[in-house]
XYZ file of C-alpha atoms in Angstrom:
586
model
C 56.280 12.172 -26.554
C 58.117 14.304 -28.890
C 61.955 14.180 -29.230
C 64.714 17.281 -29.447
C 68.081 16.393 -30.375
C 71.295 17.457 -32.571
C 71.339 16.233 -36.199
C 74.100 17.240 -39.190
C 73.653 19.996 -39.895
C 70.464 21.049 -37.634
C 68.127 20.438 -35.006
C 66.400 17.560 -35.459
C 62.353 17.508 -33.869
C 61.419 14.162 -34.192
C 63.823 12.711 -36.770
C 62.481 15.989 -39.455
C 64.635 19.584 -39.410
C 63.841 22.394 -37.221
C 64.459 25.755 -37.061
C 64.566 27.891 -33.608
C 63.252 30.737 -33.847
C 63.146 32.547 -30.279
C 63.225 35.250 -28.203
C 63.390 36.067 -24.704
C 61.562 37.355 -21.795
C 62.559 37.463 -18.096
C 59.700 36.358 -16.382
C 61.498 38.335 -13.466
C 61.131 41.527 -15.545
C 57.391 41.322 -15.731
C 54.451 41.024 -13.840
C 53.264 37.418 -13.279
C 49.847 38.739 -14.358
C 51.000 39.358 -17.826
C 53.099 36.865 -18.603
C 50.550 35.121 -20.883
C 50.257 38.635 -22.671
C 53.899 38.506 -23.746
C 54.263 35.255 -24.546
C 50.696 35.519 -26.661
C 52.734 38.228 -28.834
C 55.919 36.498 -29.396
C 54.008 33.436 -31.223
C 51.854 35.941 -33.313
C 55.147 37.869 -34.459
C 56.018 34.405 -35.903
C 58.180 33.020 -33.465
C 58.036 29.028 -31.950
C 60.135 29.400 -28.953
C 61.249 31.360 -25.572
C 64.117 31.708 -24.128
C 64.996 32.894 -20.664
C 67.372 33.198 -18.003
C 67.100 32.601 -14.027
C 68.092 34.609 -11.699
C 69.804 33.229 -8.914
C 69.562 36.083 -7.129
C 65.702 36.710 -7.801
C 64.816 33.385 -6.162
C 67.623 33.491 -3.468
C 68.465 36.373 -2.336
C 69.119 35.111 1.233
C 71.472 31.849 1.272
C 68.605 28.824 2.058
C 65.499 31.655 1.577
C 64.830 29.748 -1.694
C 61.503 31.293 -3.906
C 59.686 29.913 -6.785
C 56.288 31.195 -6.014
C 54.150 34.287 -7.189
C 57.413 36.561 -9.544
C 59.581 33.648 -10.233
C 57.385 31.069 -9.940
C 58.967 29.642 -13.433
C 57.559 26.425 -13.439
C 54.495 28.497 -13.989
C 56.458 30.837 -17.219
C 57.004 27.040 -18.615
C 53.292 25.806 -18.552
C 52.402 29.051 -20.273
C 54.720 29.047 -22.958
C 53.659 25.666 -23.566
C 49.821 26.259 -23.086
C 51.195 28.609 -25.943
C 52.053 25.742 -28.377
C 55.766 26.909 -28.055
C 58.788 25.502 -27.130
C 61.282 26.664 -24.552
C 64.947 27.882 -23.928
C 66.049 27.930 -19.747
C 69.569 29.968 -19.222
C 70.170 28.921 -15.266
C 73.948 30.712 -15.510
C 74.405 30.889 -12.294
C 75.697 33.219 -14.268
C 73.761 35.099 -16.762
C 74.845 39.510 -17.089
C 71.527 40.497 -18.387
C 72.177 44.032 -16.860
C 71.059 42.621 -13.640
C 72.540 43.305 -10.466
C 75.323 41.266 -9.569
C 74.893 39.165 -13.274
C 71.901 37.575 -11.630
C 74.437 36.165 -8.593
C 73.460 36.432 -4.861
C 75.290 39.112 -2.034
C 75.596 36.647 0.237
C 77.621 33.830 -2.073
C 79.865 36.605 -3.843
C 81.162 38.099 -0.608
C 81.223 34.889 1.363
C 82.413 32.485 -1.266
C 86.038 32.915 -3.542
C 86.925 31.611 -6.734
C 84.055 32.521 -8.394
C 82.477 30.755 -11.779
C 85.461 27.925 -11.366
C 85.836 25.062 -10.292
C 86.753 26.029 -7.006
C 85.462 23.674 -4.013
C 82.928 26.202 -1.863
C 81.555 27.437 -4.744
C 80.856 24.908 -6.817
C 79.007 23.647 -3.248
C 77.070 26.728 -3.672
C 76.241 26.060 -7.524
C 75.528 22.256 -7.541
C 72.558 23.413 -4.725
C 71.597 25.860 -6.779
C 71.136 24.053 -9.810
C 69.344 21.165 -8.743
C 66.810 22.937 -7.338
C 65.933 25.159 -10.762
C 66.154 21.196 -12.894
C 63.272 20.520 -10.422
C 62.079 22.490 -12.132
C 62.554 22.451 -15.442
C 63.336 18.729 -15.297
C 59.526 17.581 -15.619
C 58.885 20.065 -18.450
C 61.468 18.733 -21.084
C 60.155 18.224 -24.670
C 60.309 14.373 -24.026
C 58.371 14.435 -20.952
C 55.513 15.837 -23.140
C 56.713 19.747 -21.997
C 58.041 22.505 -23.948
C 62.224 22.821 -22.567
C 64.629 21.893 -25.891
C 67.336 23.302 -24.913
C 69.481 24.650 -22.015
C 72.624 26.187 -21.856
C 75.838 25.762 -19.833
C 77.015 28.923 -18.313
C 76.722 32.145 -20.117
C 79.740 34.055 -21.862
C 81.908 31.901 -20.323
C 85.189 32.270 -22.360
C 84.651 36.405 -21.877
C 85.702 35.803 -18.387
C 87.433 32.474 -16.942
C 89.230 29.126 -19.234
C 88.070 26.370 -16.527
C 87.784 23.118 -18.445
C 87.090 21.508 -14.469
C 84.107 24.059 -13.710
C 82.137 23.520 -16.842
C 82.550 20.002 -17.000
C 81.278 20.282 -13.046
C 78.390 21.838 -14.340
C 77.345 19.152 -17.152
C 77.807 16.699 -14.581
C 74.881 18.220 -12.019
C 72.978 19.232 -15.200
C 72.163 15.037 -16.367
C 72.510 13.922 -12.250
C 69.917 16.221 -12.437
C 67.643 14.646 -14.835
C 68.935 17.123 -18.210
C 68.646 14.817 -21.061
C 67.925 18.081 -23.753
C 70.579 18.862 -26.004
C 73.007 21.465 -23.472
C 74.745 24.511 -25.368
C 77.261 26.951 -24.411
C 77.762 30.492 -25.980
C 80.208 32.723 -26.037
C 81.065 36.101 -28.748
C 82.085 35.064 -31.867
C 85.923 35.288 -31.364
C 88.113 32.436 -31.336
C 89.783 32.901 -27.452
C 86.094 33.123 -25.902
C 85.122 29.863 -28.304
C 88.072 28.047 -27.334
C 87.621 28.870 -23.743
C 83.931 29.005 -23.093
C 82.334 25.848 -23.995
C 82.782 21.881 -24.021
C 83.286 19.345 -27.036
C 80.145 17.511 -25.353
C 77.957 21.312 -25.512
C 76.689 22.407 -28.842
C 78.465 25.857 -29.455
C 76.215 28.736 -30.010
C 77.487 32.684 -30.955
C 76.148 36.248 -29.395
C 75.657 39.205 -31.830
C 74.028 41.639 -33.250
C 75.242 42.996 -36.831
C 77.729 40.978 -40.512
C 75.680 37.656 -39.189
C 77.601 35.363 -42.188
C 80.696 36.269 -40.938
C 79.694 36.000 -37.269
C 78.700 32.602 -38.509
C 81.695 31.929 -40.283
C 83.873 31.862 -37.247
C 81.018 29.840 -35.410
C 81.532 27.389 -37.964
C 84.887 26.874 -37.319
C 84.018 25.767 -33.691
C 81.681 24.138 -34.443
C 82.080 21.950 -37.682
C 79.215 20.448 -37.690
C 75.238 20.418 -35.883
C 72.797 23.312 -36.139
C 74.191 27.381 -36.360
C 72.260 28.853 -33.516
C 73.000 32.873 -32.864
C 71.284 32.202 -29.441
C 71.523 36.500 -28.793
C 70.635 37.900 -31.844
C 71.149 41.632 -30.643
C 68.291 43.965 -31.707
C 68.646 46.575 -29.377
C 71.152 47.560 -26.233
C 70.226 49.077 -22.944
C 70.679 52.580 -21.464
C 72.832 53.784 -18.357
C 71.824 57.128 -16.564
C 73.630 59.526 -17.836
C 73.634 58.150 -21.147
C 71.340 58.490 -24.413
C 68.406 55.846 -24.796
C 70.127 53.276 -27.106
C 67.928 52.150 -30.248
C 69.123 50.232 -33.602
C 67.995 50.656 -37.073
C 64.958 48.985 -38.357
C 65.544 48.176 -41.527
C 68.581 47.305 -40.565
C 68.260 44.407 -37.734
C 65.656 43.008 -39.514
C 68.591 43.177 -42.463
C 70.594 41.020 -40.169
C 67.878 38.649 -39.304
C 67.030 37.957 -42.217
C 70.959 36.805 -43.018
C 70.662 34.879 -40.140
C 67.782 32.542 -41.250
C 68.387 32.368 -45.325
C 71.543 30.575 -43.418
C 69.473 28.041 -42.242
C 70.561 29.239 -38.563
C 68.548 29.547 -36.267
C 68.283 31.942 -33.661
C 67.349 34.107 -30.279
C 65.936 36.892 -30.173
C 67.672 39.210 -27.540
C 65.311 41.016 -26.499
C 61.685 40.467 -27.191
C 60.147 42.468 -24.907
C 62.839 43.585 -22.674
C 60.041 44.788 -20.021
C 61.510 46.882 -16.419
C 64.011 46.133 -13.844
C 61.339 46.482 -11.365
C 62.834 47.491 -7.378
C 66.775 47.709 -7.189
C 68.030 45.425 -9.809
C 69.325 46.886 -12.237
C 73.203 46.001 -12.781
C 75.544 48.348 -13.766
C 78.427 47.946 -16.475
C 82.261 48.829 -15.886
C 85.249 50.095 -18.283
C 87.097 52.655 -17.137
C 84.033 54.411 -15.265
C 80.878 53.364 -13.317
C 78.215 53.333 -15.364
C 74.413 51.957 -13.447
C 71.550 51.065 -15.282
C 68.202 52.680 -16.315
C 64.736 51.161 -14.460
C 63.610 50.526 -18.231
C 64.804 47.396 -19.829
C 62.769 48.163 -23.180
C 65.735 47.160 -24.552
C 64.245 48.704 -28.296
C 62.670 45.130 -28.159
C 59.967 44.325 -31.245
C 57.711 44.916 -28.182
C 57.661 47.464 -25.469
C 57.878 48.113 -22.033
C 54.602 48.495 -21.769
C 54.234 45.311 -23.909
C 53.207 46.438 -27.312
C 54.428 46.050 -30.806
C 57.164 48.504 -32.565
C 57.712 48.351 -35.314
C 60.358 46.701 -35.093
C 58.278 43.522 -34.449
C 56.097 44.287 -37.613
C 59.643 44.171 -39.626
C 60.835 41.261 -37.755
C 57.673 39.097 -38.645
C 57.489 40.261 -42.359
C 61.247 38.375 -42.475
C 60.255 35.266 -40.250
C 57.347 35.214 -42.369
C 59.817 34.223 -45.933
C 60.877 31.349 -43.123
C 58.366 30.458 -41.168
C 54.698 29.830 -40.608
C 53.373 33.192 -39.710
C 49.696 33.356 -37.874
C 47.532 35.668 -39.677
C 46.333 37.414 -36.610
C 48.027 41.123 -35.758
C 48.014 41.845 -31.970
C 45.765 44.356 -30.556
C 46.513 47.706 -31.226
C 47.489 50.293 -28.190
C 45.649 52.525 -26.673
C 46.936 55.007 -25.107
C 47.273 54.551 -21.349
C 45.438 57.459 -18.408
C 47.147 60.568 -19.046
C 46.384 62.389 -16.100
C 47.252 65.168 -12.843
C 47.728 64.948 -9.770
C 48.916 66.864 -6.648
C 52.296 65.484 -4.755
C 52.092 65.952 -0.430
C 54.703 66.270 1.310
C 55.306 63.377 4.115
C 57.741 64.336 6.340
C 61.638 62.851 6.441
C 62.831 60.181 5.748
C 66.205 59.510 6.268
C 66.846 60.640 9.803
C 66.737 57.195 11.192
C 68.035 57.094 14.592
C 71.568 56.096 14.801
C 71.748 52.857 17.052
C 74.167 50.781 15.764
C 77.237 50.339 17.180
C 80.398 52.518 16.938
C 83.014 50.808 14.534
C 86.334 52.456 14.029
C 85.589 52.310 10.043
C 82.692 52.927 8.269
C 80.729 48.987 7.864
C 80.334 48.232 3.934
C 76.193 47.092 3.072
C 77.618 43.998 2.943
C 78.855 43.121 5.686
C 75.851 43.914 7.611
C 73.949 41.568 4.411
C 72.184 45.238 3.313
C 70.351 44.588 0.431
C 68.222 47.878 0.079
C 69.610 51.127 -1.652
C 70.943 53.273 1.211
C 73.522 52.787 4.109
C 73.761 56.529 6.883
C 77.026 56.510 7.721
C 77.336 58.788 10.991
C 80.424 60.106 12.891
C 81.745 63.427 15.365
C 84.315 65.597 12.847
C 87.232 65.550 15.130
C 87.940 69.268 17.136
C 84.618 70.731 15.522
C 87.143 71.337 12.575
C 86.691 70.983 9.058
C 88.407 69.959 6.269
C 89.263 68.326 3.094
C 87.668 64.822 3.676
C 89.454 61.822 1.469
C 87.137 58.638 1.287
C 89.342 55.562 -0.067
C 86.390 54.692 -2.377
C 82.340 55.693 -2.489
C 80.843 53.112 -3.905
C 78.750 54.535 -5.288
C 77.018 58.267 -4.223
C 77.598 59.947 -1.423
C 75.158 62.329 -0.508
C 78.276 64.824 2.469
C 76.163 66.947 5.032
C 77.424 69.121 8.339
C 74.794 68.930 11.195
C 72.373 68.763 8.838
C 73.308 71.611 6.609
C 73.947 69.223 2.952
C 78.169 70.323 1.586
C 78.143 68.400 -2.035
C 78.337 65.080 -3.434
C 81.126 62.214 -3.876
C 80.215 59.598 -7.372
C 81.487 56.830 -8.462
C 81.307 57.355 -11.770
C 82.821 60.787 -11.563
C 85.923 59.117 -9.928
C 84.736 61.679 -6.736
C 86.936 61.002 -3.905
C 87.182 64.110 -1.889
C 84.754 66.915 -0.882
C 85.886 70.156 1.445
C 83.875 70.489 4.670
C 83.182 73.390 6.719
C 83.360 72.733 10.358
C 80.929 71.677 12.401
C 80.576 68.970 15.134
C 78.210 65.789 13.677
C 79.535 64.530 10.081
C 76.733 62.786 8.412
C 77.810 60.281 4.528
C 74.791 59.030 2.712
C 75.358 56.127 0.627
C 73.349 55.058 -2.275
C 74.678 51.524 -3.750
C 73.637 52.653 -7.617
C 73.656 48.950 -9.355
C 76.111 45.902 -9.208
C 77.935 45.318 -11.527
C 77.210 42.888 -13.872
C 80.037 41.921 -15.787
C 83.697 40.619 -15.749
C 86.061 40.906 -12.521
C 84.168 43.327 -10.319
C 81.335 40.622 -9.642
C 80.704 40.423 -5.690
C 82.064 43.536 -5.146
C 81.416 45.556 -1.868
C 79.303 48.511 -1.586
C 79.435 52.196 1.019
C 81.758 53.242 1.846
C 85.508 51.680 1.320
C 88.937 51.359 2.916
C 90.194 54.864 5.356
C 88.119 57.909 5.859
C 90.622 60.831 6.297
C 90.296 64.762 6.950
C 92.975 67.360 6.541
C 95.224 63.549 6.100
C 93.934 62.312 9.987
C 91.760 59.696 10.336
C 88.242 59.963 10.779
C 86.905 57.140 12.732
C 84.163 56.615 15.687
C 81.535 55.674 12.835
C 77.730 54.617 13.211
C 76.683 52.786 9.784
C 72.681 52.781 9.597
C 70.696 50.700 7.212
C 68.441 51.882 5.505
C 65.275 50.037 3.760
C 63.938 51.898 0.733
C 60.517 49.368 1.035
C 60.563 49.171 4.832
C 60.345 53.022 4.843
C 57.778 53.239 1.974
C 55.053 50.610 3.949
C 55.637 52.541 7.307
C 54.966 56.180 5.374
C 51.856 54.193 3.726
C 50.839 53.275 7.046
C 51.422 56.229 8.107
C 48.326 57.948 5.912
C 46.406 55.596 7.150
C 46.592 56.805 10.647
C 46.286 60.153 10.117
C 43.116 59.354 7.516
C 45.574 61.030 4.581
C 45.239 64.395 6.718
C 49.527 65.020 6.428
C 50.165 68.389 7.933
C 52.437 70.417 6.830
C 54.518 70.190 9.193
C 56.039 67.433 7.512
C 57.470 69.710 4.525
C 61.395 70.186 3.980
C 63.817 71.115 1.996
C 67.155 70.330 3.645
C 67.294 66.494 3.059
C 65.627 63.487 2.033
C 62.204 64.379 2.215
C 58.621 62.061 1.223
C 55.920 62.742 -1.006
C 52.343 60.913 -1.594
C 49.406 61.291 -3.983
C 46.575 59.905 -4.384
C 44.425 59.282 -7.543
C 41.614 57.722 -8.990
C 40.965 55.165 -11.350
C 37.970 53.644 -13.213
C 39.766 50.583 -14.061
C 42.872 48.639 -13.503
C 45.532 50.660 -16.139
C 49.331 50.160 -17.234
C 50.503 53.644 -16.489
C 53.454 55.954 -17.009
C 54.460 58.242 -14.461
C 56.688 61.383 -15.641
C 59.872 62.306 -13.180
C 60.834 65.136 -15.181
C 59.469 67.322 -11.968
C 61.653 64.934 -9.633
C 65.340 64.826 -8.572
C 66.600 60.774 -7.541
C 64.766 58.260 -5.746
C 62.537 56.000 -5.673
C 58.714 55.619 -6.403
C 55.778 52.739 -5.522
C 51.839 52.532 -6.538
C 49.980 50.688 -4.023
C 53.315 49.156 -1.957
C 54.455 47.900 -5.255
C 58.250 49.480 -5.612
C 58.939 50.265 -9.530
C 62.365 51.248 -8.733
C 64.592 54.240 -9.254
C 64.582 57.348 -11.184
C 66.756 60.205 -11.833
C 66.877 63.897 -13.381
C 69.666 62.393 -15.400
C 68.133 60.497 -17.149
C 67.997 59.462 -20.150
C 64.763 58.051 -18.773
C 61.941 59.954 -17.881
C 58.972 57.850 -16.680
C 58.093 54.632 -14.923
C 55.930 51.852 -15.888
C 53.308 50.890 -13.665
C 51.845 47.795 -14.669
C 48.443 47.143 -14.768
C 48.040 44.420 -12.435
C 49.251 46.655 -9.382
C 46.921 49.174 -9.789
C 42.932 48.843 -9.398
C 39.332 50.594 -9.098
C 39.231 53.052 -6.758
C 41.924 54.972 -4.825
C 45.408 54.191 -5.227
C 48.469 55.652 -3.823
C 51.869 56.719 -4.828
C 54.941 57.129 -2.841
C 57.911 58.556 -3.635
C 60.980 59.130 -1.633
C 63.242 61.747 -2.621
C 67.371 61.711 -2.589
C 67.616 65.763 -3.325
C 64.578 67.815 -4.863
C 61.314 68.174 -5.805
C 61.110 70.576 -9.119
C 56.903 71.628 -9.079
C 54.605 68.583 -6.154
C 52.686 67.108 -8.801
C 52.490 63.542 -10.834
C 52.442 63.641 -14.144
C 50.350 60.292 -15.846
C 51.382 60.102 -19.021
C 50.276 58.112 -22.527
C 53.078 56.176 -22.882
C 56.738 55.129 -22.233
C 59.195 58.141 -21.872
C 63.371 57.050 -22.653
C 64.759 59.928 -23.336
C 66.525 61.371 -26.448
C 68.561 58.708 -28.767
C 71.917 60.203 -30.305
C 70.186 61.028 -33.245
């Protein structure tokens, strides 16, 4: 069997110096039928290794319901890496950040256990169970067992969060007891305090950065006096948030920084090689004084774009890598534009008006209190004495549509720091609240969603609330079934303009194909193709098109379901030939 170890200055593969040239692909952000294609293209760029996080909340969204199949088949993903003749790095967290909702931690965990990311016994007990399940998959696939895995990372940028060596020691113990024998690493930004707090003597320290490579490597070397230098996250792009711009990095500058790293003999993991997509409701959010939910695309301005096609950065990086390692002569097949066409949208009726059958409570209940994992909660209450006034909420998480007697009044947005809105006289108050994505960084992990705290009207508490969870995926499936039952005959009484409305479209394809749905003429909501949840759209931008992976389409008839929260400007579906990620700063 092949061996992999740490030498005095290099990684050693069967005792010989080895430079790891890796790229990140998150299996949970790519359709499983497209894993092989993305991995192969990584090899064609000259990479010898694939790195992936493991998202705990993808595998176990509800406590005890562990899933390692389909999209979550980490074992198959690692096997495909091995079949391509490449190595693998696994980063199981338990915290991963990754701009992924809740930083990869399950909501059931963050809502029930104290002492997140610490040596608190209750947290360690849950984490240990999780890691053992992951290592059941990883351990037999280590390089000294004939598999691809050469490194396993402990925690993730822990020095930016805490300083609890007992916690890290417990993670190392569980990892070794589970049969992980390959070298264990940590990663932190090249800041003295973070490198000190985020690791242990028995962990090999690596850095995360995207520029000033020589300076950052020098800082890392002060904290890791021997062994190989490695940038375990070489940031070659950045992520986007709703209402912002599409972030890009200069190709030549990024290639020069990569060249500087490799010329220094350092190993590297390019974050990201292929970003993929935050399908469904999996996007995270930032909050550094202002809540900023992240977009559905995770293109990241990576060498391989969201559609899986090589960019200028791919070829620039390939040219750099060829100076330090063998690069295959073969190039990826030139990308073809996705089919471009237009079909009409047809109204399919209201979709957020389910009966308010929940028990009445004094205060609104949060998503977390009801174990609700979907995007929306509807809150209904009677207005005291039928009078309006100034409605004040302690906190809205994250976006609320307020209406009285079915008439829209306005919105309250966490991003805008809204807490108050004036409402008219009436009898029925309704507040529809969207969880726009859970913060994936720092100490806001696990915060509750929905209407939070006390609600007052003209200074007096509003009580007697019914809290109704709305599962958007279930609602879309019901609309699909309704259309099938009606044989596609949607009558005009489905149309409405005073609240959330569903829309559908049928479109034919000659064969399965990657598609991009232009959402610029829609408002805000969720889209599904053939029952597959594409994710969120929002006219707020920057993202203007949703990715549709070819494996969810089919030859013949296909169906799109749109759950619109606000207003469709034009009742049409426009499919465009390429991703539309929005304006940049240039």
